[in-house]
XYZ file of C-alpha atoms in Angstrom:
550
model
C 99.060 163.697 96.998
C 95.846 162.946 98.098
C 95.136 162.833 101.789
C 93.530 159.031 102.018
C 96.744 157.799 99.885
C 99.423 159.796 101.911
C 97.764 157.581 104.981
C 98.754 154.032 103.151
C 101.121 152.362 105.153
C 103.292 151.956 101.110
C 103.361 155.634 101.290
C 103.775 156.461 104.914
C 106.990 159.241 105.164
C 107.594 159.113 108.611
C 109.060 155.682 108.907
C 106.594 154.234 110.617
C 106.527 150.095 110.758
C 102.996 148.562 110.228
C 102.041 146.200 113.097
C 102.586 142.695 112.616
C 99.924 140.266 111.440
C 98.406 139.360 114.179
C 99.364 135.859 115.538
C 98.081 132.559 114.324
C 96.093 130.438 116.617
C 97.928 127.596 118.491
C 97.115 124.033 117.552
C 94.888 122.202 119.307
C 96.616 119.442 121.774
C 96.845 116.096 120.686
C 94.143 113.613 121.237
C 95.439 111.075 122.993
C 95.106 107.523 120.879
C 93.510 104.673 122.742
C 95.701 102.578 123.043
C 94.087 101.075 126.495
C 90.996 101.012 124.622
C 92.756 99.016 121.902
C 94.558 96.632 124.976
C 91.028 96.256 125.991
C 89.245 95.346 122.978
C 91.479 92.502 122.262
C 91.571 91.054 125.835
C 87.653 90.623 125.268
C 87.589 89.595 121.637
C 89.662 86.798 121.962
C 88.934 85.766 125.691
C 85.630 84.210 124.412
C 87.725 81.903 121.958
C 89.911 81.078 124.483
C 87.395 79.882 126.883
C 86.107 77.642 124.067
C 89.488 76.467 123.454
C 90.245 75.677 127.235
C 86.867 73.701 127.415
C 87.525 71.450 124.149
C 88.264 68.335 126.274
C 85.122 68.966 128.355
C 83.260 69.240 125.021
C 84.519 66.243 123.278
C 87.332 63.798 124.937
C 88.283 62.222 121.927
C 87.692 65.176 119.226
C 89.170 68.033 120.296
C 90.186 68.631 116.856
C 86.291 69.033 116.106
C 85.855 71.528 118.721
C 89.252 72.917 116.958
C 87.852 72.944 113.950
C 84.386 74.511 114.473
C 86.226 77.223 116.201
C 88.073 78.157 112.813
C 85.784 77.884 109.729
C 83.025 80.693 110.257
C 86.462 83.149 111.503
C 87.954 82.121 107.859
C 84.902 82.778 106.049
C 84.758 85.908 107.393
C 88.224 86.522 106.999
C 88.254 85.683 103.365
C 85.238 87.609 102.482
C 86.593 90.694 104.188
C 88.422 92.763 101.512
C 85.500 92.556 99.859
C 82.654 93.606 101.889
C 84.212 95.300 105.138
C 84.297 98.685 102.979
C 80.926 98.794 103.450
C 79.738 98.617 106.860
C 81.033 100.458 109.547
C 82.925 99.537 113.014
C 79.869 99.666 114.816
C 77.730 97.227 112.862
C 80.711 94.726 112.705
C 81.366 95.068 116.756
C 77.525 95.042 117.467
C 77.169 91.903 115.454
C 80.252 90.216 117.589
C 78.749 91.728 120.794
C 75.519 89.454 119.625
C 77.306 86.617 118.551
C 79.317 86.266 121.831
C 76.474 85.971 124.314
C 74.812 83.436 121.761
C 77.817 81.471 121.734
C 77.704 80.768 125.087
C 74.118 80.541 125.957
C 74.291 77.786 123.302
C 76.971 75.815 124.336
C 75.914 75.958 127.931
C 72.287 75.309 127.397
C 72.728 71.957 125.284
C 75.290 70.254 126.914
C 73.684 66.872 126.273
C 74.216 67.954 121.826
C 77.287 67.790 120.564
C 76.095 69.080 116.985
C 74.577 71.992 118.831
C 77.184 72.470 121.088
C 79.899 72.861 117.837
C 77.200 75.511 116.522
C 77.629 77.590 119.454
C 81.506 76.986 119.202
C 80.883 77.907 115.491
C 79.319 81.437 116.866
C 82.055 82.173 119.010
C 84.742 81.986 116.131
C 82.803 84.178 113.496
C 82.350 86.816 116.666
C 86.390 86.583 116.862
C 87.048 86.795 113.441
C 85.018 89.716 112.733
C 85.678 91.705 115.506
C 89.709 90.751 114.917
C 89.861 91.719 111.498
C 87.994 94.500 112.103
C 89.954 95.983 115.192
C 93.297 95.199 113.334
C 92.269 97.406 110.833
C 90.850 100.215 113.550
C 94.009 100.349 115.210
C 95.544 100.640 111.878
C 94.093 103.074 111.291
C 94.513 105.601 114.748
C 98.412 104.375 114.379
C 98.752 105.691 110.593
C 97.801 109.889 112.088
C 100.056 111.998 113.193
C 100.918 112.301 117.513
C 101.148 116.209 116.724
C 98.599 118.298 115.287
C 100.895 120.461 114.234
C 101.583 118.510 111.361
C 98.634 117.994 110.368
C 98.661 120.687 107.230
C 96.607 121.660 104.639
C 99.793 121.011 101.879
C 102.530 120.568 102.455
C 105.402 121.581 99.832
C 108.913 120.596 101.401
C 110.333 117.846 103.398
C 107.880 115.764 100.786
C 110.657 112.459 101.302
C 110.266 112.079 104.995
C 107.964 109.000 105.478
C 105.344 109.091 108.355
C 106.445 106.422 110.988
C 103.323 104.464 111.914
C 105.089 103.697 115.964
C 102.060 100.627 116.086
C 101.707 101.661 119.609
C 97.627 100.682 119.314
C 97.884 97.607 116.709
C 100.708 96.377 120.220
C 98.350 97.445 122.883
C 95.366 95.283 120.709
C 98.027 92.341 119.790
C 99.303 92.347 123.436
C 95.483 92.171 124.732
C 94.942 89.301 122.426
C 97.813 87.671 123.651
C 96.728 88.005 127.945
C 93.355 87.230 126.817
C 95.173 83.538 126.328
C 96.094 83.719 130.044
C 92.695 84.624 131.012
C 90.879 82.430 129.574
C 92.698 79.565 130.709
C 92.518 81.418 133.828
C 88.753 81.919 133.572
C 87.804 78.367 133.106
C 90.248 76.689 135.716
C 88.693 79.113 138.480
C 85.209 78.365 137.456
C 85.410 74.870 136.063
C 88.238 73.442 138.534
C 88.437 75.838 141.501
C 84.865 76.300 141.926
C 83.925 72.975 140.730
C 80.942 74.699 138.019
C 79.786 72.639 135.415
C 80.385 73.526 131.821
C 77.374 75.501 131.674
C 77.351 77.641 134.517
C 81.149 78.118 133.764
C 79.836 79.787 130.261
C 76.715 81.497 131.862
C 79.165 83.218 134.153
C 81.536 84.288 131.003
C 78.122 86.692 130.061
C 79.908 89.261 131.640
C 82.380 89.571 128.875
C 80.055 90.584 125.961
C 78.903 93.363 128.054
C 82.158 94.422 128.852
C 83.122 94.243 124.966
C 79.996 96.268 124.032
C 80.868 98.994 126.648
C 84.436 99.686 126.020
C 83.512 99.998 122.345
C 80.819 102.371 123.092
C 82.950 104.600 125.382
C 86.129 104.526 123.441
C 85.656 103.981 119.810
C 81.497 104.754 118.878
C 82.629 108.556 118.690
C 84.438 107.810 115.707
C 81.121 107.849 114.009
C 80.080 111.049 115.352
C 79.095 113.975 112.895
C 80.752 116.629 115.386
C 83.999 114.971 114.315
C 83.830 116.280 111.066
C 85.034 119.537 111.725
C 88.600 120.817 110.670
C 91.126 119.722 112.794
C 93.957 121.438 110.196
C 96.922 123.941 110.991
C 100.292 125.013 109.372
C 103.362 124.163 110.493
C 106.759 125.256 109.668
C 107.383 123.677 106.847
C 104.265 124.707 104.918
C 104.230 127.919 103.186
C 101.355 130.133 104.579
C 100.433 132.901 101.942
C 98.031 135.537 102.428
C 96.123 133.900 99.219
C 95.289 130.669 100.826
C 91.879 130.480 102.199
C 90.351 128.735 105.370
C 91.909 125.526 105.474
C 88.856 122.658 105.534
C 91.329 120.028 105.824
C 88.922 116.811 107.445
C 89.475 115.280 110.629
C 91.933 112.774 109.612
C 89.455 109.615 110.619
C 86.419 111.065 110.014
C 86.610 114.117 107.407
C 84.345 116.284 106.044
C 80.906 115.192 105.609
C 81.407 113.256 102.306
C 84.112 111.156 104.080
C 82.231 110.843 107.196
C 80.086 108.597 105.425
C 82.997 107.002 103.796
C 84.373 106.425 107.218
C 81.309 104.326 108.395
C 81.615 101.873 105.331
C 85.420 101.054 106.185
C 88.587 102.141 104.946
C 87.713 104.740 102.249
C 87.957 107.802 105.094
C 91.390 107.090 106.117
C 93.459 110.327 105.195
C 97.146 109.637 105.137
C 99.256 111.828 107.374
C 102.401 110.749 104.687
C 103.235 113.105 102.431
C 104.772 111.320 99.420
C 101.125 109.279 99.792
C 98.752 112.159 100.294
C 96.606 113.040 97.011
C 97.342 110.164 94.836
C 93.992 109.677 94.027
C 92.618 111.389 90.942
C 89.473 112.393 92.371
C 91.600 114.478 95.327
C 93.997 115.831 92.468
C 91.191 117.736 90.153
C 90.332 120.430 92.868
C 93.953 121.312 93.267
C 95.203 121.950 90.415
C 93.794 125.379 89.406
C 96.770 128.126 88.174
C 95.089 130.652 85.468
C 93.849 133.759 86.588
C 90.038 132.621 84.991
C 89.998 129.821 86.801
C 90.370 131.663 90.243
C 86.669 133.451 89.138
C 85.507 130.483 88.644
C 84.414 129.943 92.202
C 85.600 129.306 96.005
C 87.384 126.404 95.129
C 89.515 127.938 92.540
C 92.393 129.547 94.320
C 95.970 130.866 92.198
C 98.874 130.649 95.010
C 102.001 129.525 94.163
C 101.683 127.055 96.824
C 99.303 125.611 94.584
C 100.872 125.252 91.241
C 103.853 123.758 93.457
C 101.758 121.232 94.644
C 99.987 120.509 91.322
C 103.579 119.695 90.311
C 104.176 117.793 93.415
C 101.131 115.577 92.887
C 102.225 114.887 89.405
C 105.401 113.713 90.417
C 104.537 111.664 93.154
C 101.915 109.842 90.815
C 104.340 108.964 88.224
C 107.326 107.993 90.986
C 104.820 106.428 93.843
C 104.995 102.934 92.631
C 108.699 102.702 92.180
C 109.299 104.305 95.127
C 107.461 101.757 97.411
C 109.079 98.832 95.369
C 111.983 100.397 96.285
C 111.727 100.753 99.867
C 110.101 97.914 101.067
C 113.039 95.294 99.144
C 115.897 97.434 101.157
C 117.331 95.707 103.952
C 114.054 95.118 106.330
C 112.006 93.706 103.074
C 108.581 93.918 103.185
C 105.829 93.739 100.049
C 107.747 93.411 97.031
C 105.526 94.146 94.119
C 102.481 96.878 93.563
C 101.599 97.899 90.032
C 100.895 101.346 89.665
C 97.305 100.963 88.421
C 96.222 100.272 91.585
C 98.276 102.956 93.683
C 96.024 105.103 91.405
C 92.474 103.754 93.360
C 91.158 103.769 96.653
C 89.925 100.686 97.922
C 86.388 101.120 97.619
C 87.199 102.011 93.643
C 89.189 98.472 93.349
C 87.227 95.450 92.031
C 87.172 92.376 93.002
C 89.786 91.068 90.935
C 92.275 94.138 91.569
C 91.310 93.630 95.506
C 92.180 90.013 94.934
C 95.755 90.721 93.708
C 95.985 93.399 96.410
C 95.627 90.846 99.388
C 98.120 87.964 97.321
C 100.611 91.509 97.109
C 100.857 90.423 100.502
C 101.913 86.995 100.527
C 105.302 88.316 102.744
C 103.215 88.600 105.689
C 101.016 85.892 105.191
C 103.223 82.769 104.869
C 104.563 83.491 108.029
C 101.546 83.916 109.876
C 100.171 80.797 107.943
C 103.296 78.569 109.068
C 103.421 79.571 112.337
C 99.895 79.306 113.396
C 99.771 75.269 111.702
C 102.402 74.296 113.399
C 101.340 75.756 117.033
C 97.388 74.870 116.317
C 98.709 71.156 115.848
C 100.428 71.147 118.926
C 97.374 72.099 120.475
C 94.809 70.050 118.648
C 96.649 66.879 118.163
C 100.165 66.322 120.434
C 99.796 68.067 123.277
C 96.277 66.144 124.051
C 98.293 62.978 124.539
C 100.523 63.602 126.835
C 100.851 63.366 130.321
C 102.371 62.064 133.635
C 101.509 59.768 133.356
C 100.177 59.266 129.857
C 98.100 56.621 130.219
C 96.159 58.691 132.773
C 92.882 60.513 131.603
C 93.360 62.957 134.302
C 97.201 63.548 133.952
C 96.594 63.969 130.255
C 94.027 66.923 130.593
C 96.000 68.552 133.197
C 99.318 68.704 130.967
C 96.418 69.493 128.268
C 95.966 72.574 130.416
C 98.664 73.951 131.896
C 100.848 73.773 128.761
C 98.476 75.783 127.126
C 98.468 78.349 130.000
C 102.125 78.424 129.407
C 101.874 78.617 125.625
C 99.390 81.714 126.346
C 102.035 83.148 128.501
C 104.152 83.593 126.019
C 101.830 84.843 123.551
C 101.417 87.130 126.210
C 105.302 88.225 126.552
C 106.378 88.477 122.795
C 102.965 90.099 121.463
C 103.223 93.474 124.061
C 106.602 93.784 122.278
C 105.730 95.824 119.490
C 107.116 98.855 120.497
C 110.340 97.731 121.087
C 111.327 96.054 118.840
C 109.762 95.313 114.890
C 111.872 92.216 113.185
C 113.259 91.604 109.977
C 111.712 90.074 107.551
C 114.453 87.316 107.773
C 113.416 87.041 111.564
C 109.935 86.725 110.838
C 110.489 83.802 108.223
C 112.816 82.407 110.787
C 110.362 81.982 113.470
C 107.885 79.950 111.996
C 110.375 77.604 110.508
C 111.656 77.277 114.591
C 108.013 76.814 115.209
C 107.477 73.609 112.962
C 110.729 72.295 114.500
C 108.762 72.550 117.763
C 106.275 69.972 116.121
C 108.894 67.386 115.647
C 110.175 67.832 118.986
C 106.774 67.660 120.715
C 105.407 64.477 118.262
C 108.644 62.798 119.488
C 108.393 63.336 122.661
C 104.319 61.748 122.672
C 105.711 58.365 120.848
C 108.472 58.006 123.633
C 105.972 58.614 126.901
C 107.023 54.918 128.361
C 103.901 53.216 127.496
C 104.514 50.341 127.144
C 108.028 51.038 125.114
C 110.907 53.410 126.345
C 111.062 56.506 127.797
C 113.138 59.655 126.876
C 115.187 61.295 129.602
C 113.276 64.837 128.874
C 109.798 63.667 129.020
C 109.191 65.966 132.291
C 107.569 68.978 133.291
C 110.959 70.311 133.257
C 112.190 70.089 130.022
C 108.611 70.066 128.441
C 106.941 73.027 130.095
C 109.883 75.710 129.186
C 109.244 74.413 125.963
C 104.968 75.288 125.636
C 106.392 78.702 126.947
C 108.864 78.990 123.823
C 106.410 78.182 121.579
C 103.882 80.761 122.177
C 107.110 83.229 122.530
C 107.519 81.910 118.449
C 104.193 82.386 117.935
C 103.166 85.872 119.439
C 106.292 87.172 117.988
C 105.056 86.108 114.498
C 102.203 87.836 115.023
C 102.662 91.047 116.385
C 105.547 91.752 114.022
C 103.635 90.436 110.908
C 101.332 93.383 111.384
C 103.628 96.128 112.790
C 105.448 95.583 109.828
C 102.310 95.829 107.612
C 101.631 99.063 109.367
C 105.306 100.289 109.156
C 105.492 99.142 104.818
C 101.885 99.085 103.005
C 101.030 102.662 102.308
C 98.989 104.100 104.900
C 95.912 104.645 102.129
C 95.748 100.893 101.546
C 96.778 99.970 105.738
C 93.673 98.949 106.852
C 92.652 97.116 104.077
C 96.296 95.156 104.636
C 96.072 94.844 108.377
C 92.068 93.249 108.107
C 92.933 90.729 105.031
C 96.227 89.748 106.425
C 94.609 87.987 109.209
C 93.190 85.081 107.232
C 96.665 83.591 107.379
C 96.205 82.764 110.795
C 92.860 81.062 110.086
C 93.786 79.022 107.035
C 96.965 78.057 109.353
C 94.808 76.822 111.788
C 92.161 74.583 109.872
C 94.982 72.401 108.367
C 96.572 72.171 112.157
C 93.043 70.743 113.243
C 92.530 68.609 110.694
C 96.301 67.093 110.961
C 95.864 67.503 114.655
C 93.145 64.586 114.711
C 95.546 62.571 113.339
C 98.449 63.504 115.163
C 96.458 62.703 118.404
C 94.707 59.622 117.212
C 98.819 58.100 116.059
C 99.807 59.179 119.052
C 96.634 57.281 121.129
C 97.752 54.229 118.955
C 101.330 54.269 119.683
C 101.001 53.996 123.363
C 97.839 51.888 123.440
C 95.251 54.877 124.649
C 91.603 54.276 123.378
C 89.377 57.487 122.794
C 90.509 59.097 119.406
C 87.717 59.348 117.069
C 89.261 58.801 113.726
C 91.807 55.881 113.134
C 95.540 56.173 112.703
C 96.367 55.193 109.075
C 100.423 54.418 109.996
C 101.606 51.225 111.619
C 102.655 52.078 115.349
C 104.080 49.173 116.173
């Protein structure tokens, strides 16, 4: 036997054991997801609406609902447009464009206080910056939720444990809703410290609330602008237990699970498309993923480096087959089982990415999730027309200009409190689907209640034993628990059922429930108030009450 063969460790005779393969690199820690970032973002994005909200009265007396209203219709717009057109320009352009937005808003409003038109055109500015940057940051957080807390999952294939659904834990789309929900506090806060404590005008209150589009722009910057980085797009990939690591498999150039390789870099600045699912019954349903995977003949392997034959291949060639035929079932399946969720997705359109939809299949997408949106839509008319219409005419007494805007303004700080309380409870606990139907129903319940209540103030008729602060504040509280709750657990429970390739897209079209909700609350909410002005003999309401309240 020749010398250089008798030296093979297959030949050795002396019983020698080769050395081990030499060990594979640890994964890299975690990155840590933003969640403070998130808690930050949505403080500032919806502070700005807020303040516009708590200075409706000192806008216009008798038309709140106006001021209502031209704080809704440019967010809707936006919001309805979004699935189709959010795909293609990135985070940053959207949050810019709110950044520029916000300071308009208020330089407008405060610089033509003697215009009403002009003044609901700044309003009008303030509510497409909200909407934008909402939808938009819904999605975002969507987005850091759906990828894995351990990079140690975060494989190249993976060929067993293919039934164990990724748990999106909604820890940032809480932090953002719970943000949203103290940014009702704030505001409030904001303007009675300027407008009331200070005594500031109008104006200077809104010059001073500058600060906050700076604030929005920075946090942004230093938390989130990375995202568009091309240093993120190197591999962040590694093998776990579970996946089979054969000597055959080359460099993993598994992307960066937000921003990818290069290709999906760019994907990643247009929207959704550079999502990469951390699920593995979702992972590579796409067709265009499929095609470089499946290559199991000997000629194909010389056919170039990304040609490889492993068995870990053909098993996941099968896999992917599988899962295509099975995916659309499965889902079905799931999200009818006790928690309920979307009902119906046809298996076309598992099949595309959202940027390969069309309008029409992107139309049927967002009415898929009708589930989520009546709720949101229910819950947010019947809280808006507190707001807009009822709780404008009450007060103690009612009669009173003065005792009307203060009840005006401290049951909204309350409602905002409880925004507050039930939107940072994502994390702890994620309702039912029956729960979530149930609120809103409580919620118009609340509207009856309230409406009641305004008739019966003791103007000039009688008086109900529970028109008092202390029956009727505990109340403002309970409805923005009702509310809040609706909210944050109409989107965890987006993030926790849609499939995490189609998540954003969910999370940023979902939101136009809210909006549609609150147009028809302003709109009844001008009559609400102006009925309620009539009953009790209180001029100021600038339509007319079409009921007899004698």
């Amino acid at each position: 036997m020749a010398e250089g063969v008798s030296s093979s460790p297959s030949s050795r005779e002396d019983g020698a054991v080769p050395p081990p393969p030499p060990a594979a690199a640890p994964p890299p820690p975690a990155a840590p997801l933003p969640v403070m970032g998130f808690w930050f973002m949505g403080l500032l994005n919806n502070m700005s609406y807020v303040i516009m909200i708590a200075s409706a009265k000192n806008i216009s007396e008798g038309g709140t609902g106006l001021v209502f209203i031209a704080c809704v219709l440019p967010s809707l717009t936006i919001k309805l447009t979004a699935p189709y057109w959010f795909d293609r320009v990135g985070y940053s352009y959207r949050i810019a464009v709110a950044t520029v937005l916000m300071v308009l808003s208020f330089a407008t409003v405060a610089s033509f206080s003697s215009s009403l038109q002009l003044q609901l055109v700044g309003v009008a500015m303030v509510s497409a910056q909200c909407g934008m940057g909402e939808a938009s940051l819904l999605a975002l957080a969507g987005r850091f939720d759906s990828k894995s807390d351990d990079p140690s999952t975060l494989t190249c294939v993976t060929v067993s444990n293919q039934k164990n659904k990724s748990k999106c834990k909604s820890k940032c789309i809480t932090a953002f809703s719970s943000g949203t929900g103290l940014a009702g506090v704030m505001g409030f806060l904001f303007h009675w410290f300027c407008h009331d404590f200070l005594g500031c005008t109008l104006g200077r209150t809104l010059l001073m609330a500058q600060t906050l589009p700076i604030a929005y722009a920075a946090v942004y910057y230093f938390k989130f602008h990375a995202l568009d980085d091309d240093s993120q797009t190197q591999s962040s990939c590694s093998y776990n237990s579970q996946t089979r690591l054969l000597s055959e498999v080359p460099e993993c150039n598994e992307p960066n699970p937000f921003t990818g390789n290069e290709n999906d870099n760019v994907r990643h600045r247009k929207g959704y498309a550079g999502l990469k699912t951390m699920d593995p019954d979702e992972e590579f349903q796409h067709g265009s993923r499929d095609s470089s995977l499946i290559a199991t003949t000997p000629d194909a392997q010389q056919e170039g480096p990304h040609h490889h034959v492993t068995a870990l291949n053909i098993e996941k060639a099968l896999w992917i087959r599988d899962t295509k035929q099975n995916r659309s079932q499965e889902w079905n399946d799931n999200s009818q089982g006790e928690e309920g969720g979307v009902s119906s997705m046809e298996e076309a359109e598992l099949g595309k990415s959202v940027e390969e939809m069309s309008p029409s299949e992107r139309m049927k997408l967002v009415l898929s999730l009708w589930p989520y949106m009546v709720p949101l839509f229910l819950v947010y008319a019947a809280e808006y027309a507190l707001q807009a219409g009822t709780w404008t005419a009450i007060g103690f007494p009612a009669d009173s200009k003065e005792a009307r805007n203060s009840f005006y303004q401290y049951s909204n700080w309350l409602y905002q409190a409880g925004v507050f309380v039930s939107r940072s409870s994502g994390t702890v606990y994620t309702a039912p689907m029956s729960i979530l139907w149930l609120m809103p129903i409580l919620q118009c319940l609340n509207v009856v209640f309230f409406t009641h209540v305004g008739l019966h103030s003791g103007i000039g008729g009688s008086i109900v034993w529970y028109y008092s602060k202390g029956v009727l504040f505990p109340c403002c509280f309970y409805v923005g628990l009702l509310g809040g709750g609706v909210y944050v657990n109409g989107f965890t429970r987006i993030c926790a059922d849609v499939p995490t390739n189609y998540r954003e897209f969910a999370l940023a079209s979902v939101s136009v429930a809210e909006s549609f909700g609150i147009v028809l609350a302003d709109v009844s909410g001008l009559w609400l108030q102006s009925c309620i002005y009539k009953a009790n003999g209180i001029p100021g309401a600038i339509v007319s009450c079409p009921l007899s309240m004698s």
